[in-house]
Amino acid sequence: MVKPIEIASGVRLVNIKTDKFKTNKILITMALPMGDEASANALMIYLLKRSCKAYPDLTQLNGKLDELYGASVGAGVSKMGDAQILSLSITCIDDKFSFSGESIVEECAELLAGMLFNPNVKSGSFGSDNLAIEKRLLVQSVLEEQDDKRTYAYIKCIEAMCANEPYGKPRVGTIEQIEKTKMTEVYAAWKNLLSTAIFQITVVGNGDADKIAEMFREKFSKIERTPCEISTIFLKRARFNRLEEAVPVNQGKLVMGYRAGMENADDNPDAVRVMVDIFGGGTYSKLFANVREKMSLAYYCSARFVCEKGIVVVQSGIDTEKEKAVSAEVINQLNDVRNGKFDDEVIEASKRSIKEGLTLNTPESICAFYASQILHSEIFTPEENAEKIEKITREEICEAAKKMSLDKIFMLAAAPVEEGGNEN
């Protein structure tokens, strides 16, 4: 396990020391309860990425990034269980490549802290023009998700499945909520972030983590913090119903949402992960080998495990009239997993595939791996996760499959495509 450096109440730094890469990355991950402030939070994090007091516009900020040997900043919004996850990051060259021996990593950490703690705010405003730009970009990203019918069908199934749970809310809010968000709400979201969010600062590379920790410790010491409590609703049994929507596409999208029967994110997730991979992971999986290849019922058919919420989602692209046949066969393949109707070679292939996915070869993938553990008290390494996967038995796989229960079917049915329409 990795021992984090405690910075402040609800704030920790995870240092992954390595000289394998030419670049270093610092990722600040922030968790808040998923709620009605989702749009204000999302707009706020993208506004923080645009500037800071020391570099009050994009031109000056980009100039500073150029001075830092082409460093780059990033921001993002996602969901993790019933939490909204905001991120702010910077990537830079390793100090050993600087011309004058200066610490590029420390300078980048200071810049990132400036963006978080000292944004370019005047009289409670990030600038009306800046807010208008970020609203437009955020609305555009939502529309792009809606245009991608595979993503759209997945989102609609999750929204229906978790309609009475925070996880069912859109990660950045709705278009209407984005457009209605006021500057006062964005400013309040920033103040609330600093005082209540759960923070994890992940540092990957050769930088001096102790100096970075001390710098952030000094910043947080000036803030009165009451960290929020985040808990996720886990339903062990499903409440089944089916929904359908017709859109002008050639290929229907069938999404089947299952409850994994977990009590929390630590309830035997490794057995569920292997089971889901055997059920609908690689080319060796039941859904790929049978539903897609042998029976030719689907253009694609796979299963995805959302550990932090205890759900499994099966996605398939099909001819609309084959919905009943496909859904029946998906259920049949899951029953086969429950009954142990799979070869030992498939178990080995699945474990090998999962462990290969834990081979992290970039600062970005390492940061993402450790950031995904922000809501966990203990932080495991990829090697420790691989060891846990290797120990999973056939019996545990079958038991995990037996706990699965079908909650929702969402069918995005194909209607005639109009000329110039989207056929995804």
mmCIF file of N, CA and C in Angstrom, residues 229-340:
data_model
loop_
_atom_site.group_PDB
_atom_site.id
_atom_site.type_symbol
_atom_site.label_atom_id
_atom_site.label_comp_id
_atom_site.label_asym_id
_atom_site.label_seq_id
_atom_site.Cartn_x
_atom_site.Cartn_y
_atom_site.Cartn_z
ATOM 1 N N GLU A 229 -18.993 14.784 3.767
ATOM 2 C CA GLU A 229 -19.096 13.329 3.864
ATOM 3 C C GLU A 229 -19.767 12.811 2.603
ATOM 4 N N ILE A 230 -19.127 11.843 1.977
ATOM 5 C CA ILE A 230 -19.665 11.283 0.730
ATOM 6 C C ILE A 230 -19.954 9.809 0.940
ATOM 7 N N SER A 231 -21.192 9.433 0.742
ATOM 8 C CA SER A 231 -21.577 8.019 0.803
ATOM 9 C C SER A 231 -22.388 7.703 -0.449
ATOM 10 N N THR A 232 -22.250 6.490 -0.923
ATOM 11 C CA THR A 232 -22.916 6.081 -2.155
ATOM 12 C C THR A 232 -23.987 5.040 -1.850
ATOM 13 N N ILE A 233 -25.134 5.210 -2.484
ATOM 14 C CA ILE A 233 -26.231 4.257 -2.318
ATOM 15 C C ILE A 233 -25.943 3.000 -3.140
ATOM 16 N N PHE A 234 -25.944 1.856 -2.493
ATOM 17 C CA PHE A 234 -25.801 0.566 -3.169
ATOM 18 C C PHE A 234 -27.096 -0.219 -2.973
ATOM 19 N N LEU A 235 -27.706 -0.630 -4.059
ATOM 20 C CA LEU A 235 -28.898 -1.477 -3.990
ATOM 21 C C LEU A 235 -28.505 -2.905 -4.362
ATOM 22 N N LYS A 236 -28.733 -3.830 -3.454
ATOM 23 C CA LYS A 236 -28.316 -5.216 -3.701
ATOM 24 C C LYS A 236 -29.253 -5.926 -4.659
ATOM 25 N N ARG A 237 -30.514 -5.505 -4.704
ATOM 26 C CA ARG A 237 -31.467 -6.146 -5.598
ATOM 27 C C ARG A 237 -32.086 -5.122 -6.541
ATOM 28 N N ALA A 238 -32.454 -5.572 -7.715
ATOM 29 C CA ALA A 238 -32.953 -4.690 -8.773
ATOM 30 C C ALA A 238 -34.444 -4.410 -8.629
ATOM 31 N N ARG A 239 -34.879 -3.358 -9.342
ATOM 32 C CA ARG A 239 -36.300 -3.027 -9.482
ATOM 33 C C ARG A 239 -36.566 -2.898 -10.974
ATOM 34 N N PHE A 240 -36.882 -4.018 -11.622
ATOM 35 C CA PHE A 240 -36.841 -4.083 -13.078
ATOM 36 C C PHE A 240 -37.968 -3.302 -13.769
ATOM 37 N N ASN A 241 -37.596 -2.630 -14.845
ATOM 38 C CA ASN A 241 -38.561 -2.165 -15.844
ATOM 39 C C ASN A 241 -37.816 -1.888 -17.152
ATOM 40 N N ARG A 242 -38.573 -1.712 -18.208
ATOM 41 C CA ARG A 242 -38.009 -1.514 -19.544
ATOM 42 C C ARG A 242 -38.453 -0.177 -20.098
ATOM 43 N N LEU A 243 -37.533 0.505 -20.777
ATOM 44 C CA LEU A 243 -37.840 1.783 -21.408
ATOM 45 C C LEU A 243 -37.399 1.730 -22.858
ATOM 46 N N GLU A 244 -38.087 2.491 -23.699
ATOM 47 C CA GLU A 244 -37.738 2.525 -25.116
ATOM 48 C C GLU A 244 -37.855 3.945 -25.641
ATOM 49 N N GLU A 245 -36.963 4.266 -26.557
ATOM 50 C CA GLU A 245 -37.004 5.559 -27.246
ATOM 51 C C GLU A 245 -36.611 5.306 -28.692
ATOM 52 N N ALA A 246 -37.345 5.910 -29.624
ATOM 53 C CA ALA A 246 -37.043 5.736 -31.046
ATOM 54 C C ALA A 246 -36.363 6.984 -31.587
ATOM 55 N N VAL A 247 -35.282 6.786 -32.311
ATOM 56 C CA VAL A 247 -34.544 7.898 -32.919
ATOM 57 C C VAL A 247 -34.167 7.508 -34.348
ATOM 58 N N PRO A 248 -33.904 8.492 -35.205
ATOM 59 C CA PRO A 248 -33.555 8.187 -36.601
ATOM 60 C C PRO A 248 -32.123 7.701 -36.761
ATOM 61 N N VAL A 249 -31.900 6.423 -36.478
ATOM 62 C CA VAL A 249 -30.599 5.784 -36.677
ATOM 63 C C VAL A 249 -30.816 4.452 -37.378
ATOM 64 N N ASN A 250 -29.783 3.918 -37.969
ATOM 65 C CA ASN A 250 -29.880 2.617 -38.629
ATOM 66 C C ASN A 250 -29.728 1.467 -37.647
ATOM 67 N N GLN A 251 -28.910 1.678 -36.608
ATOM 68 C CA GLN A 251 -28.569 0.600 -35.680
ATOM 69 C C GLN A 251 -29.165 0.880 -34.306
ATOM 70 N N GLY A 252 -29.935 -0.050 -33.782
ATOM 71 C CA GLY A 252 -30.494 0.094 -32.444
ATOM 72 C C GLY A 252 -29.427 -0.106 -31.378
ATOM 73 N N LYS A 253 -29.664 0.477 -30.199
ATOM 74 C CA LYS A 253 -28.743 0.339 -29.070
ATOM 75 C C LYS A 253 -29.507 -0.260 -27.887
ATOM 76 N N LEU A 254 -29.085 -1.436 -27.474
ATOM 77 C CA LEU A 254 -29.712 -2.119 -26.344
ATOM 78 C C LEU A 254 -28.768 -2.032 -25.145
ATOM 79 N N VAL A 255 -29.281 -1.478 -24.049
ATOM 80 C CA VAL A 255 -28.480 -1.350 -22.828
ATOM 81 C C VAL A 255 -29.223 -2.043 -21.690
ATOM 82 N N MET A 256 -28.520 -2.942 -21.017
ATOM 83 C CA MET A 256 -29.103 -3.696 -19.898
ATOM 84 C C MET A 256 -28.305 -3.392 -18.639
ATOM 85 N N GLY A 257 -28.969 -2.794 -17.657
ATOM 86 C CA GLY A 257 -28.302 -2.413 -16.427
ATOM 87 C C GLY A 257 -28.574 -3.396 -15.303
ATOM 88 N N TYR A 258 -27.516 -3.933 -14.716
ATOM 89 C CA TYR A 258 -27.620 -4.907 -13.619
ATOM 90 C C TYR A 258 -27.117 -4.310 -12.313
ATOM 91 N N ARG A 259 -27.731 -4.710 -11.200
ATOM 92 C CA ARG A 259 -27.161 -4.488 -9.879
ATOM 93 C C ARG A 259 -26.255 -5.686 -9.581
ATOM 94 N N ALA A 260 -25.041 -5.380 -9.085
ATOM 95 C CA ALA A 260 -24.066 -6.452 -8.851
ATOM 96 C C ALA A 260 -24.242 -7.127 -7.501
ATOM 97 N N GLY A 261 -25.206 -6.681 -6.697
ATOM 98 C CA GLY A 261 -25.436 -7.307 -5.399
ATOM 99 C C GLY A 261 -24.401 -6.939 -4.355
ATOM 100 N N MET A 262 -23.694 -5.807 -4.554
ATOM 101 C CA MET A 262 -22.663 -5.369 -3.625
ATOM 102 C C MET A 262 -23.256 -4.455 -2.549
ATOM 103 N N GLU A 263 -22.666 -4.512 -1.351
ATOM 104 C CA GLU A 263 -23.096 -3.638 -0.264
ATOM 105 C C GLU A 263 -22.354 -2.313 -0.291
ATOM 106 N N ASN A 264 -21.126 -2.324 -0.804
ATOM 107 C CA ASN A 264 -20.308 -1.121 -0.946
ATOM 108 C C ASN A 264 -19.187 -1.423 -1.929
ATOM 109 N N ALA A 265 -18.346 -0.429 -2.191
ATOM 110 C CA ALA A 265 -17.300 -0.592 -3.203
ATOM 111 C C ALA A 265 -16.233 -1.591 -2.794
ATOM 112 N N ASP A 266 -16.166 -1.935 -1.504
ATOM 113 C CA ASP A 266 -15.166 -2.892 -1.019
ATOM 114 C C ASP A 266 -15.730 -4.302 -0.863
ATOM 115 N N ASP A 267 -16.961 -4.509 -1.334
ATOM 116 C CA ASP A 267 -17.624 -5.800 -1.197
ATOM 117 C C ASP A 267 -17.209 -6.732 -2.340
ATOM 118 N N ASN A 268 -16.031 -7.337 -2.165
ATOM 119 C CA ASN A 268 -15.507 -8.341 -3.113
ATOM 120 C C ASN A 268 -15.463 -7.854 -4.563
ATOM 121 N N PRO A 269 -14.929 -6.642 -4.819
ATOM 122 C CA PRO A 269 -14.948 -6.115 -6.181
ATOM 123 C C PRO A 269 -14.078 -6.892 -7.164
ATOM 124 N N ASP A 270 -13.036 -7.566 -6.675
ATOM 125 C CA ASP A 270 -12.127 -8.264 -7.588
ATOM 126 C C ASP A 270 -12.807 -9.473 -8.228
ATOM 127 N N ALA A 271 -13.612 -10.194 -7.444
ATOM 128 C CA ALA A 271 -14.356 -11.325 -8.006
ATOM 129 C C ALA A 271 -15.366 -10.828 -9.035
ATOM 130 N N VAL A 272 -16.030 -9.711 -8.726
ATOM 131 C CA VAL A 272 -16.994 -9.147 -9.679
ATOM 132 C C VAL A 272 -16.275 -8.713 -10.957
ATOM 133 N N ARG A 273 -15.105 -8.125 -10.803
ATOM 134 C CA ARG A 273 -14.357 -7.648 -11.980
ATOM 135 C C ARG A 273 -13.988 -8.803 -12.902
ATOM 136 N N VAL A 274 -13.497 -9.891 -12.340
ATOM 137 C CA VAL A 274 -13.140 -11.050 -13.167
ATOM 138 C C VAL A 274 -14.394 -11.650 -13.795
ATOM 139 N N MET A 275 -15.460 -11.753 -13.003
ATOM 140 C CA MET A 275 -16.716 -12.312 -13.518
ATOM 141 C C MET A 275 -17.236 -11.494 -14.697
ATOM 142 N N VAL A 276 -17.245 -10.163 -14.557
ATOM 143 C CA VAL A 276 -17.751 -9.303 -15.632
ATOM 144 C C VAL A 276 -16.876 -9.422 -16.875
ATOM 145 N N ASP A 277 -15.564 -9.578 -16.683
ATOM 146 C CA ASP A 277 -14.676 -9.722 -17.831
ATOM 147 C C ASP A 277 -14.936 -11.028 -18.562
ATOM 148 N N ILE A 278 -15.170 -12.099 -17.817
ATOM 149 C CA ILE A 278 -15.513 -13.384 -18.441
ATOM 150 C C ILE A 278 -16.866 -13.293 -19.132
ATOM 151 N N PHE A 279 -17.785 -12.594 -18.536
ATOM 152 C CA PHE A 279 -19.129 -12.412 -19.080
ATOM 153 C C PHE A 279 -19.108 -11.565 -20.351
ATOM 154 N N GLY A 280 -18.425 -10.410 -20.306
ATOM 155 C CA GLY A 280 -18.493 -9.517 -21.459
ATOM 156 C C GLY A 280 -17.279 -8.649 -21.684
ATOM 157 N N GLY A 281 -16.080 -9.200 -21.456
ATOM 158 C CA GLY A 281 -14.850 -8.433 -21.625
ATOM 159 C C GLY A 281 -14.200 -8.636 -22.977
ATOM 160 N N GLY A 282 -13.112 -9.408 -22.983
ATOM 161 C CA GLY A 282 -12.339 -9.583 -24.217
ATOM 162 C C GLY A 282 -12.961 -10.557 -25.202
ATOM 163 N N THR A 283 -12.176 -10.924 -26.204
ATOM 164 C CA THR A 283 -12.659 -11.818 -27.264
ATOM 165 C C THR A 283 -12.981 -13.210 -26.732
ATOM 166 N N TYR A 284 -12.468 -13.556 -25.568
ATOM 167 C CA TYR A 284 -12.729 -14.843 -24.933
ATOM 168 C C TYR A 284 -14.050 -14.838 -24.157
ATOM 169 N N SER A 285 -14.687 -13.673 -24.007
ATOM 170 C CA SER A 285 -15.857 -13.548 -23.134
ATOM 171 C C SER A 285 -17.093 -14.209 -23.743
ATOM 172 N N LYS A 286 -18.067 -14.488 -22.889
ATOM 173 C CA LYS A 286 -19.305 -15.148 -23.320
ATOM 174 C C LYS A 286 -20.085 -14.294 -24.321
ATOM 175 N N LEU A 287 -20.169 -12.996 -24.044
ATOM 176 C CA LEU A 287 -20.964 -12.142 -24.923
ATOM 177 C C LEU A 287 -20.303 -11.971 -26.288
ATOM 178 N N PHE A 288 -18.998 -11.800 -26.317
ATOM 179 C CA PHE A 288 -18.316 -11.634 -27.600
ATOM 180 C C PHE A 288 -18.333 -12.939 -28.394
ATOM 181 N N ALA A 289 -17.948 -14.026 -27.742
ATOM 182 C CA ALA A 289 -17.799 -15.304 -28.458
ATOM 183 C C ALA A 289 -19.134 -15.862 -28.942
ATOM 184 N N ASN A 290 -20.199 -15.595 -28.196
ATOM 185 C CA ASN A 290 -21.486 -16.218 -28.535
ATOM 186 C C ASN A 290 -22.482 -15.237 -29.145
ATOM 187 N N VAL A 291 -22.819 -14.174 -28.421
ATOM 188 C CA VAL A 291 -23.836 -13.241 -28.922
ATOM 189 C C VAL A 291 -23.365 -12.558 -30.196
ATOM 190 N N ARG A 292 -22.104 -12.125 -30.210
ATOM 191 C CA ARG A 292 -21.608 -11.403 -31.389
ATOM 192 C C ARG A 292 -21.099 -12.347 -32.477
ATOM 193 N N GLU A 293 -20.217 -13.276 -32.118
ATOM 194 C CA GLU A 293 -19.548 -14.078 -33.140
ATOM 195 C C GLU A 293 -20.370 -15.297 -33.572
ATOM 196 N N LYS A 294 -20.637 -16.188 -32.644
ATOM 197 C CA LYS A 294 -21.283 -17.454 -32.994
ATOM 198 C C LYS A 294 -22.706 -17.263 -33.516
ATOM 199 N N MET A 295 -23.488 -16.411 -32.833
ATOM 200 C CA MET A 295 -24.904 -16.250 -33.197
ATOM 201 C C MET A 295 -25.160 -15.044 -34.088
ATOM 202 N N SER A 296 -24.192 -14.163 -34.210
ATOM 203 C CA SER A 296 -24.316 -12.951 -35.044
ATOM 204 C C SER A 296 -25.574 -12.147 -34.716
ATOM 205 N N LEU A 297 -25.853 -12.022 -33.418
ATOM 206 C CA LEU A 297 -27.042 -11.289 -32.991
ATOM 207 C C LEU A 297 -26.764 -9.797 -32.796
ATOM 208 N N ALA A 298 -25.494 -9.423 -32.668
ATOM 209 C CA ALA A 298 -25.173 -8.030 -32.362
ATOM 210 C C ALA A 298 -23.925 -7.593 -33.129
ATOM 211 N N TYR A 299 -23.857 -6.298 -33.409
ATOM 212 C CA TYR A 299 -22.667 -5.723 -34.048
ATOM 213 C C TYR A 299 -21.545 -5.574 -33.024
ATOM 214 N N TYR A 300 -21.926 -5.308 -31.785
ATOM 215 C CA TYR A 300 -20.993 -5.348 -30.651
ATOM 216 C C TYR A 300 -21.806 -5.711 -29.417
ATOM 217 N N CYS A 301 -21.156 -6.326 -28.446
ATOM 218 C CA CYS A 301 -21.848 -6.701 -27.216
ATOM 219 C C CYS A 301 -20.801 -6.881 -26.125
ATOM 220 N N SER A 302 -20.854 -6.039 -25.107
ATOM 221 C CA SER A 302 -19.851 -6.086 -24.046
ATOM 222 C C SER A 302 -20.460 -5.649 -22.722
ATOM 223 N N ALA A 303 -19.757 -5.964 -21.635
ATOM 224 C CA ALA A 303 -20.213 -5.608 -20.290
ATOM 225 C C ALA A 303 -19.176 -4.719 -19.614
ATOM 226 N N ARG A 304 -19.684 -3.781 -18.820
ATOM 227 C CA ARG A 304 -18.816 -2.829 -18.119
ATOM 228 C C ARG A 304 -19.169 -2.833 -16.639
ATOM 229 N N PHE A 305 -18.155 -2.903 -15.780
ATOM 230 C CA PHE A 305 -18.339 -2.907 -14.330
ATOM 231 C C PHE A 305 -18.062 -1.521 -13.765
ATOM 232 N N VAL A 306 -19.037 -0.946 -13.072
ATOM 233 C CA VAL A 306 -18.864 0.331 -12.392
ATOM 234 C C VAL A 306 -18.737 0.021 -10.904
ATOM 235 N N CYS A 307 -17.502 -0.192 -10.457
ATOM 236 C CA CYS A 307 -17.246 -0.673 -9.112
ATOM 237 C C CYS A 307 -17.785 0.274 -8.044
ATOM 238 N N GLU A 308 -17.557 1.579 -8.222
ATOM 239 C CA GLU A 308 -17.901 2.543 -7.186
ATOM 240 C C GLU A 308 -19.407 2.719 -7.008
ATOM 241 N N LYS A 309 -20.197 2.069 -7.869
ATOM 242 C CA LYS A 309 -21.643 2.129 -7.742
ATOM 243 C C LYS A 309 -22.274 0.742 -7.636
ATOM 244 N N GLY A 310 -21.476 -0.292 -7.867
ATOM 245 C CA GLY A 310 -21.993 -1.646 -7.760
ATOM 246 C C GLY A 310 -22.977 -2.008 -8.849
ATOM 247 N N ILE A 311 -22.701 -1.541 -10.074
ATOM 248 C CA ILE A 311 -23.576 -1.882 -11.191
ATOM 249 C C ILE A 311 -22.756 -2.429 -12.359
ATOM 250 N N VAL A 312 -23.419 -3.209 -13.201
ATOM 251 C CA VAL A 312 -22.818 -3.757 -14.421
ATOM 252 C C VAL A 312 -23.735 -3.395 -15.580
ATOM 253 N N VAL A 313 -23.144 -2.857 -16.653
ATOM 254 C CA VAL A 313 -23.936 -2.414 -17.797
ATOM 255 C C VAL A 313 -23.516 -3.183 -19.041
ATOM 256 N N VAL A 314 -24.491 -3.838 -19.671
ATOM 257 C CA VAL A 314 -24.257 -4.548 -20.928
ATOM 258 C C VAL A 314 -24.722 -3.653 -22.066
ATOM 259 N N GLN A 315 -23.837 -3.386 -23.024
ATOM 260 C CA GLN A 315 -24.152 -2.539 -24.173
ATOM 261 C C GLN A 315 -24.029 -3.346 -25.452
ATOM 262 N N SER A 316 -25.000 -3.161 -26.344
ATOM 263 C CA SER A 316 -24.929 -3.861 -27.629
ATOM 264 C C SER A 316 -25.564 -3.023 -28.724
ATOM 265 N N GLY A 317 -25.000 -3.144 -29.912
ATOM 266 C CA GLY A 317 -25.574 -2.533 -31.105
ATOM 267 C C GLY A 317 -26.265 -3.613 -31.902
ATOM 268 N N ILE A 318 -27.550 -3.428 -32.192
ATOM 269 C CA ILE A 318 -28.334 -4.527 -32.781
ATOM 270 C C ILE A 318 -29.320 -4.003 -33.820
ATOM 271 N N ASP A 319 -29.843 -4.918 -34.600
ATOM 272 C CA ASP A 319 -31.030 -4.629 -35.397
ATOM 273 C C ASP A 319 -32.208 -4.605 -34.430
ATOM 274 N N THR A 320 -33.004 -3.548 -34.478
ATOM 275 C CA THR A 320 -34.045 -3.328 -33.471
ATOM 276 C C THR A 320 -34.962 -4.542 -33.288
ATOM 277 N N GLU A 321 -35.305 -5.210 -34.377
ATOM 278 C CA GLU A 321 -36.248 -6.335 -34.266
ATOM 279 C C GLU A 321 -35.648 -7.540 -33.542
ATOM 280 N N LYS A 322 -34.325 -7.510 -33.264
ATOM 281 C CA LYS A 322 -33.680 -8.626 -32.572
ATOM 282 C C LYS A 322 -33.565 -8.413 -31.070
ATOM 283 N N GLU A 323 -34.217 -7.372 -30.559
ATOM 284 C CA GLU A 323 -34.043 -7.039 -29.133
ATOM 285 C C GLU A 323 -34.353 -8.210 -28.210
ATOM 286 N N LYS A 324 -35.487 -8.856 -28.396
ATOM 287 C CA LYS A 324 -35.870 -9.943 -27.501
ATOM 288 C C LYS A 324 -34.880 -11.095 -27.573
ATOM 289 N N ALA A 325 -34.434 -11.406 -28.767
ATOM 290 C CA ALA A 325 -33.482 -12.506 -28.938
ATOM 291 C C ALA A 325 -32.155 -12.173 -28.267
ATOM 292 N N VAL A 326 -31.695 -10.925 -28.423
ATOM 293 C CA VAL A 326 -30.414 -10.516 -27.837
ATOM 294 C C VAL A 326 -30.503 -10.493 -26.317
ATOM 295 N N SER A 327 -31.535 -9.857 -25.777
ATOM 296 C CA SER A 327 -31.654 -9.769 -24.320
ATOM 297 C C SER A 327 -31.791 -11.159 -23.698
ATOM 298 N N ALA A 328 -32.515 -12.040 -24.359
ATOM 299 C CA ALA A 328 -32.669 -13.402 -23.846
ATOM 300 C C ALA A 328 -31.337 -14.133 -23.849
ATOM 301 N N GLU A 329 -30.531 -13.911 -24.881
ATOM 302 C CA GLU A 329 -29.247 -14.602 -24.962
ATOM 303 C C GLU A 329 -28.239 -14.022 -23.974
ATOM 304 N N VAL A 330 -28.301 -12.717 -23.721
ATOM 305 C CA VAL A 330 -27.439 -12.108 -22.698
ATOM 306 C C VAL A 330 -27.735 -12.754 -21.347
ATOM 307 N N ILE A 331 -29.012 -12.889 -21.029
ATOM 308 C CA ILE A 331 -29.420 -13.532 -19.773
ATOM 309 C C ILE A 331 -28.941 -14.982 -19.734
ATOM 310 N N ASN A 332 -29.054 -15.668 -20.861
ATOM 311 C CA ASN A 332 -28.617 -17.064 -20.946
ATOM 312 C C ASN A 332 -27.114 -17.191 -20.707
ATOM 313 N N GLN A 333 -26.339 -16.254 -21.288
ATOM 314 C CA GLN A 333 -24.885 -16.299 -21.104
ATOM 315 C C GLN A 333 -24.498 -16.014 -19.652
ATOM 316 N N LEU A 334 -25.224 -15.131 -18.996
ATOM 317 C CA LEU A 334 -24.961 -14.872 -17.578
ATOM 318 C C LEU A 334 -25.277 -16.114 -16.755
ATOM 319 N N ASN A 335 -26.352 -16.813 -17.104
ATOM 320 C CA ASN A 335 -26.670 -18.057 -16.401
ATOM 321 C C ASN A 335 -25.561 -19.086 -16.554
ATOM 322 N N ASP A 336 -24.944 -19.121 -17.725
ATOM 323 C CA ASP A 336 -23.818 -20.033 -17.925
ATOM 324 C C ASP A 336 -22.660 -19.695 -16.998
ATOM 325 N N VAL A 337 -22.399 -18.403 -16.813
ATOM 326 C CA VAL A 337 -21.337 -17.992 -15.887
ATOM 327 C C VAL A 337 -21.722 -18.382 -14.463
ATOM 328 N N ARG A 338 -22.985 -18.180 -14.109
ATOM 329 C CA ARG A 338 -23.451 -18.577 -12.771
ATOM 330 C C ARG A 338 -23.236 -20.071 -12.528
ATOM 331 N N ASN A 339 -23.425 -20.847 -13.568
ATOM 332 C CA ASN A 339 -23.326 -22.305 -13.444
ATOM 333 C C ASN A 339 -21.936 -22.841 -13.751
ATOM 334 N N GLY A 340 -20.970 -21.947 -13.925
ATOM 335 C CA GLY A 340 -19.586 -22.379 -14.133
ATOM 336 C C GLY A 340 -19.305 -22.959 -15.493
#
